[in-house]
Coordinates of C-alpha atoms in Angstrom, one line a residue:
M1 CA 0.1 0.1 -0.4
T2 CA 1.5 3.6 -0.7
A3 CA 0.3 6.3 1.3
G4 CA -0.9 9.8 -0.8
P5 CA -0.1 13.3 -0.7
H6 CA -2.0 14.6 3.2
S7 CA -2.2 18.2 5.0
R8 CA 0.3 16.8 7.7
P9 CA 2.0 13.8 8.7
R10 CA 0.3 11.3 9.0
R11 CA 0.9 7.3 9.6
T12 CA 0.0 4.7 7.4
L13 CA -0.5 0.8 8.7
G14 CA 1.2 -2.1 7.0
A15 CA 2.3 -5.8 8.0
W16 CA 4.3 -6.4 10.6
T17 CA 6.3 -9.5 11.0
L18 CA 7.1 -10.3 14.5
F19 CA 10.6 -12.8 15.7
P20 CA 10.7 -14.0 18.9
L21 CA 13.6 -13.4 19.9
L22 CA 15.7 -14.1 23.7
A23 CA 14.1 -12.6 26.3
A24 CA 10.9 -12.1 25.1
L25 CA 12.1 -9.1 22.0
V26 CA 10.1 -8.4 19.4
S27 CA 10.6 -7.0 16.0
L28 CA 7.8 -5.3 14.1
V29 CA 8.9 -4.4 10.4
A30 CA 6.4 -2.1 8.5
L31 CA 5.9 -4.4 5.1
V32 CA 3.6 -2.8 2.2
A33 CA 1.0 -4.8 0.5
A34 CA 1.7 -4.6 -3.4
E35 CA -1.4 -2.3 -5.6
P36 CA -3.0 -4.1 -8.5
A37 CA -1.7 -3.3 -11.7
E38 CA -5.0 -1.5 -12.5
A39 CA -6.9 0.8 -9.4
Q40 CA -10.7 0.7 -9.4
S41 CA -12.5 3.7 -10.8
A42 CA -14.9 4.5 -7.6
T43 CA -13.0 6.5 -4.6
V44 CA -14.0 6.5 -1.7
G45 CA -13.0 9.1 1.1
S46 CA -14.4 8.6 4.7
L47 CA -14.8 5.6 6.8
Q48 CA -18.6 6.3 7.4
Q49 CA -19.3 6.6 3.4
L50 CA -17.5 3.2 3.0
R51 CA -19.4 1.7 5.1
A52 CA -23.1 3.1 4.5
L53 CA -21.9 1.9 0.7
Y54 CA -20.5 -1.6 1.2
G55 CA -20.8 -2.8 4.7
E56 CA -18.1 -4.0 6.8
E57 CA -15.4 -6.2 5.7
P58 CA -17.3 -9.6 5.9
R59 CA -13.7 -12.0 7.2
A60 CA -13.6 -9.7 10.5
D61 CA -16.6 -12.0 12.3
D62 CA -14.8 -12.0 16.1
A63 CA -15.7 -9.3 18.0
R64 CA -16.4 -5.5 17.8
L65 CA -13.7 -2.7 19.1
R66 CA -15.1 0.2 20.5
I67 CA -13.7 3.8 21.9
P68 CA -16.7 6.4 22.7
S69 CA -14.2 9.5 23.2
I70 CA -12.9 9.0 19.7
G71 CA -15.8 7.5 17.8
V72 CA -14.5 4.0 17.3
D73 CA -17.2 1.1 16.6
A74 CA -15.3 -1.5 14.4
A75 CA -14.8 -5.2 13.7
V76 CA -12.7 -6.9 14.6
G77 CA -11.0 -9.7 12.7
R78 CA -8.9 -12.4 14.2
H79 CA -5.3 -12.9 12.9
V80 CA -3.5 -16.4 14.2
V81 CA -0.1 -16.2 14.6
A82 CA 1.7 -18.7 14.3
E83 CA 5.0 -19.4 15.8
S84 CA 6.7 -21.4 13.0
D85 CA 6.1 -18.3 10.6
A86 CA 6.0 -15.8 13.1
V87 CA 4.1 -13.0 11.0
M88 CA 1.7 -10.0 11.9
P89 CA -0.8 -9.6 9.3
M90 CA -2.6 -6.1 8.3
P91 CA -5.4 -5.5 9.2
Y92 CA -8.1 -6.3 6.4
G93 CA -8.6 -2.8 5.0
P94 CA -9.1 1.2 6.2
A95 CA -12.3 0.5 9.0
D96 CA -11.6 -3.3 10.7
V97 CA -9.2 -3.7 13.5
A98 CA -6.6 -6.8 13.6
W99 CA -6.3 -9.1 16.7
Y100 CA -3.5 -11.2 17.0
D101 CA -3.3 -14.9 18.5
F102 CA -0.5 -15.3 19.1
Q103 CA -1.0 -19.2 19.6
G104 CA 1.5 -21.0 21.1
A105 CA 3.9 -17.8 21.7
H106 CA 4.3 -17.3 25.8
F107 CA 3.0 -13.6 25.2
G108 CA -0.1 -12.1 24.1
G109 CA -3.6 -12.7 25.4
T110 CA -7.5 -13.1 24.6
P111 CA -9.4 -10.7 25.9
G112 CA -10.9 -11.5 29.0
G113 CA -8.5 -14.1 29.2
G114 CA -6.2 -12.6 30.9
G115 CA -2.4 -11.5 29.6
N116 CA -2.5 -8.3 26.9
A117 CA -4.5 -8.9 24.2
V118 CA -2.9 -7.3 20.9
F119 CA -4.9 -5.0 18.4
S120 CA -4.1 -3.1 15.3
A121 CA -5.7 -0.7 12.5
H122 CA -4.8 1.4 9.8
V123 CA -4.3 5.2 10.6
D124 CA -4.9 6.1 7.1
Y125 CA -4.6 4.2 3.9
H126 CA -4.9 4.9 0.3
A127 CA -5.6 1.5 -1.9
N128 CA -8.1 -0.8 -2.9
V129 CA -10.6 -2.1 -0.7
S130 CA -11.4 -6.2 -1.7
Y131 CA -14.9 -6.4 -0.6
A132 CA -16.3 -3.3 -1.3
G133 CA -14.7 -3.5 -4.9
V134 CA -13.6 0.9 -4.7
R135 CA -10.9 2.4 -4.0
Y136 CA -10.0 3.9 -0.6
R137 CA -8.2 7.4 0.2
G138 CA -8.7 8.9 3.1
P139 CA -8.4 8.4 7.3
G140 CA -8.6 4.5 8.9
M141 CA -10.4 3.9 11.8
F142 CA -7.3 4.4 14.7
A143 CA -6.7 8.3 12.6
D144 CA -7.9 9.7 16.3
L145 CA -5.9 7.1 18.4
D146 CA -3.5 9.6 19.3
R147 CA -6.2 12.0 21.5
L148 CA -6.7 9.2 23.6
R149 CA -6.2 10.1 27.1
P150 CA -5.7 8.2 30.6
G151 CA -9.6 7.2 32.0
D152 CA -10.7 6.6 28.4
V153 CA -12.9 3.5 27.7
I154 CA -12.3 1.4 25.4
E155 CA -14.6 -2.0 24.8
V156 CA -14.6 -5.3 23.6
V157 CA -17.7 -7.1 22.4
R158 CA -16.9 -10.4 22.3
A159 CA -18.7 -14.1 22.3
G160 CA -22.0 -11.7 23.6
E161 CA -19.4 -10.4 26.9
T162 CA -19.1 -6.4 27.0
L163 CA -15.0 -6.0 28.7
R164 CA -14.5 -2.8 29.3
Y165 CA -10.7 -1.3 30.4
A166 CA -9.3 1.9 30.6
V167 CA -6.1 3.8 29.2
S168 CA -3.5 3.6 31.5
W169 CA -0.5 5.2 28.9
S170 CA 0.0 6.0 25.5
R171 CA 4.1 6.3 24.2
V172 CA 5.4 7.1 20.5
L173 CA 8.0 3.7 19.9
P174 CA 10.4 3.6 16.8
A175 CA 9.7 1.3 14.9
A176 CA 13.3 -0.8 15.1
D177 CA 13.2 -0.7 19.1
L178 CA 13.4 -3.9 19.3
E179 CA 14.0 -3.9 23.4
A180 CA 10.9 -1.0 23.6
W181 CA 8.7 -3.6 21.3
G182 CA 9.7 -6.8 23.7
D183 CA 8.2 -4.8 26.9
V184 CA 5.2 -4.0 25.6
I185 CA 4.6 -7.0 23.6
G186 CA 6.1 -9.5 24.7
R187 CA 5.9 -9.5 28.5
K188 CA 3.6 -10.7 29.9
T189 CA 1.0 -8.6 32.1
P190 CA -0.2 -9.0 35.6
I191 CA -3.4 -7.6 34.6
D192 CA -5.9 -8.3 31.9
S193 CA -4.8 -5.6 29.1
V194 CA -5.2 -4.7 26.2
T195 CA -2.8 -2.9 23.6
L196 CA -3.8 -1.0 20.7
F197 CA -1.4 0.3 18.1
T198 CA -1.4 2.0 14.7
C199 CA 1.7 3.9 12.7
D200 CA 3.1 7.3 14.0
G201 CA 6.3 9.7 12.4
I202 CA 7.9 10.3 9.8
F203 CA 6.9 8.8 6.2
D204 CA 9.8 7.8 4.6
G205 CA 8.6 7.3 0.7
R206 CA 11.0 5.1 -0.6
T207 CA 10.5 2.4 2.0
I208 CA 6.7 3.2 1.9
S209 CA 7.2 2.9 5.9
Y210 CA 7.0 5.2 8.8
S211 CA 9.5 5.6 11.2
H212 CA 7.5 5.1 14.8
R213 CA 4.2 3.3 16.5
L214 CA 1.8 5.2 18.4
V215 CA 1.3 2.8 21.5
V216 CA -1.9 2.9 23.6
R217 CA -2.2 0.7 26.8
A218 CA -5.5 -0.2 28.7
E219 CA -6.3 -2.1 31.7
R220 CA -9.5 -4.1 33.2
L221 CA -11.9 -2.1 34.3
T222 CA -15.3 -2.7 36.1
G223 CA -17.4 -0.7 37.9
T224 CA -18.3 2.7 38.3
P225 CA -16.2 5.6 39.4
R226 CA -17.2 7.8 41.9
R227 CA -17.1 11.7 41.9
L228 CA -15.4 12.6 45.6
G229 CA -17.3 15.7 47.5
A230 CA -15.3 18.6 47.8
P231 CA -11.8 18.5 49.5
V232 CA -11.3 18.4 53.0
A233 CA -8.1 18.6 55.2
G234 CA -6.3 20.9 52.9
S235 CA -6.3 19.5 49.0
A236 CA -7.5 15.7 49.7
S237 CA -11.0 13.8 49.6
V238 CA -11.7 10.6 51.2
G239 CA -14.0 7.9 49.8
V240 CA -14.9 4.5 48.3
S241 CA -13.0 4.2 44.9
G242 CA -16.5 2.5 42.8
T243 CA -14.0 1.3 40.4
T244 CA -10.7 -0.7 39.9
H245 CA -8.9 1.4 37.8
P246 CA -7.4 4.4 39.3
A247 CA -6.9 6.2 35.9
A248 CA -11.0 5.8 35.5
L249 CA -11.2 7.1 39.3
A250 CA -8.9 9.8 38.9
G251 CA -10.8 10.6 35.3
A252 CA -14.2 11.7 37.1
Q253 CA -12.8 14.2 39.7
R254 CA -14.3 17.5 39.2
W255 CA -11.2 19.0 40.0
P256 CA -7.0 17.7 38.5
V257 CA -6.0 15.0 40.7
D258 CA -2.3 14.4 42.3
A259 CA -2.5 11.5 43.6
I260 CA -4.4 8.3 44.5
F261 CA -3.6 6.2 47.7
A262 CA -5.0 2.8 48.5
R263 CA -4.6 -0.1 50.5
A264 CA -4.3 -3.5 48.3
E265 CA -6.3 -6.1 50.3
G266 CA -4.6 -7.5 53.3
A267 CA -1.4 -5.5 53.0
E268 CA -0.5 -3.0 55.3
E269 CA 1.5 -0.6 53.1
W270 CA -0.5 2.1 50.8
L271 CA 0.1 2.4 46.8
V272 CA -0.4 5.3 44.3
Y273 CA -1.4 5.7 41.5
R274 CA 0.1 9.5 40.1
P275 CA -1.8 10.3 36.6
G276 CA 1.0 10.3 33.6
A277 CA 3.9 8.8 36.0
P278 CA 5.5 5.1 35.2
R279 CA 4.3 1.5 36.5
F280 CA 6.3 1.7 38.6
V281 CA 5.5 4.3 40.2
S282 CA 1.9 3.8 40.1
T283 CA 2.0 0.9 42.3
L284 CA -2.6 0.9 42.6
L285 CA -2.8 -0.6 39.3
G286 CA -3.8 -3.9 39.5
H287 CA -5.3 -3.9 43.4
L288 CA -7.7 -1.3 43.6
R289 CA -11.3 -2.6 44.1
E290 CA -14.4 -1.4 43.4
D291 CA -14.9 -1.3 47.6
S292 CA -11.0 0.3 48.7
F293 CA -11.2 2.7 50.6
V294 CA -9.4 6.0 49.3
I295 CA -7.5 9.0 49.8
V296 CA -7.8 11.5 46.2
V297 CA -5.0 14.4 46.4
F298 CA -5.8 17.1 44.1
R299 CA -3.3 20.1 42.7

């Protein structure tokens, strides 16, 4: 797939090849699907128009992925990544999302089954759409992935169950940084998590690829975060969390949150969550309960 001109630098998602290395290091290399010899005459320029006229990709029938804050409601296709060839296929087209089923591998996960379920989608697209028989040139399903913030909700609807996740962090990684990708995809996660990614950075017309990847991590969310009352004792409020995800709790408050403190079940020490801080600082992730007593410190 070749990228067309855009009014601002954008990212084109191709296919990826996953090379399992020592200590769960992985390499993600952007490849490009070859253009057919003859392009279709009709051109579609928006996801709304594509789906209104031609429906959705019939092969993307495993689940749905919804992100209300950025208007994503997409069909999800299951792509088995065999350990023998370790190929991560690209999504079928601009409007669907790929879930990678790393069968037999020590990393990855199934939505709702624990581990780290990995999803990807195009950020833009300039190629033929095979099931529709038209050419598409415009934004992809993850065009606004960079707008996600901690606490935003991601839903995976699969096998009649709706699973909710709250965004914990996002970051931009060099596409060739094996160690960084190993940390994001190759390591097991202690909490049922999802990782979404697409392309970012500078487009290189010679290699028809982008220099970086935008990655978003979200972790399982249950319950409804409670909005605590006016601060007491200076700049803090106390109450019950109502949810299992501290980022969702922080996002529900009236004032910007500096830190959330709570005790893990059966533990004496206080754990902390600081919005935007790395995981080794935010020790409360994975330990908050819906009935946890919390102290919320405001800025």
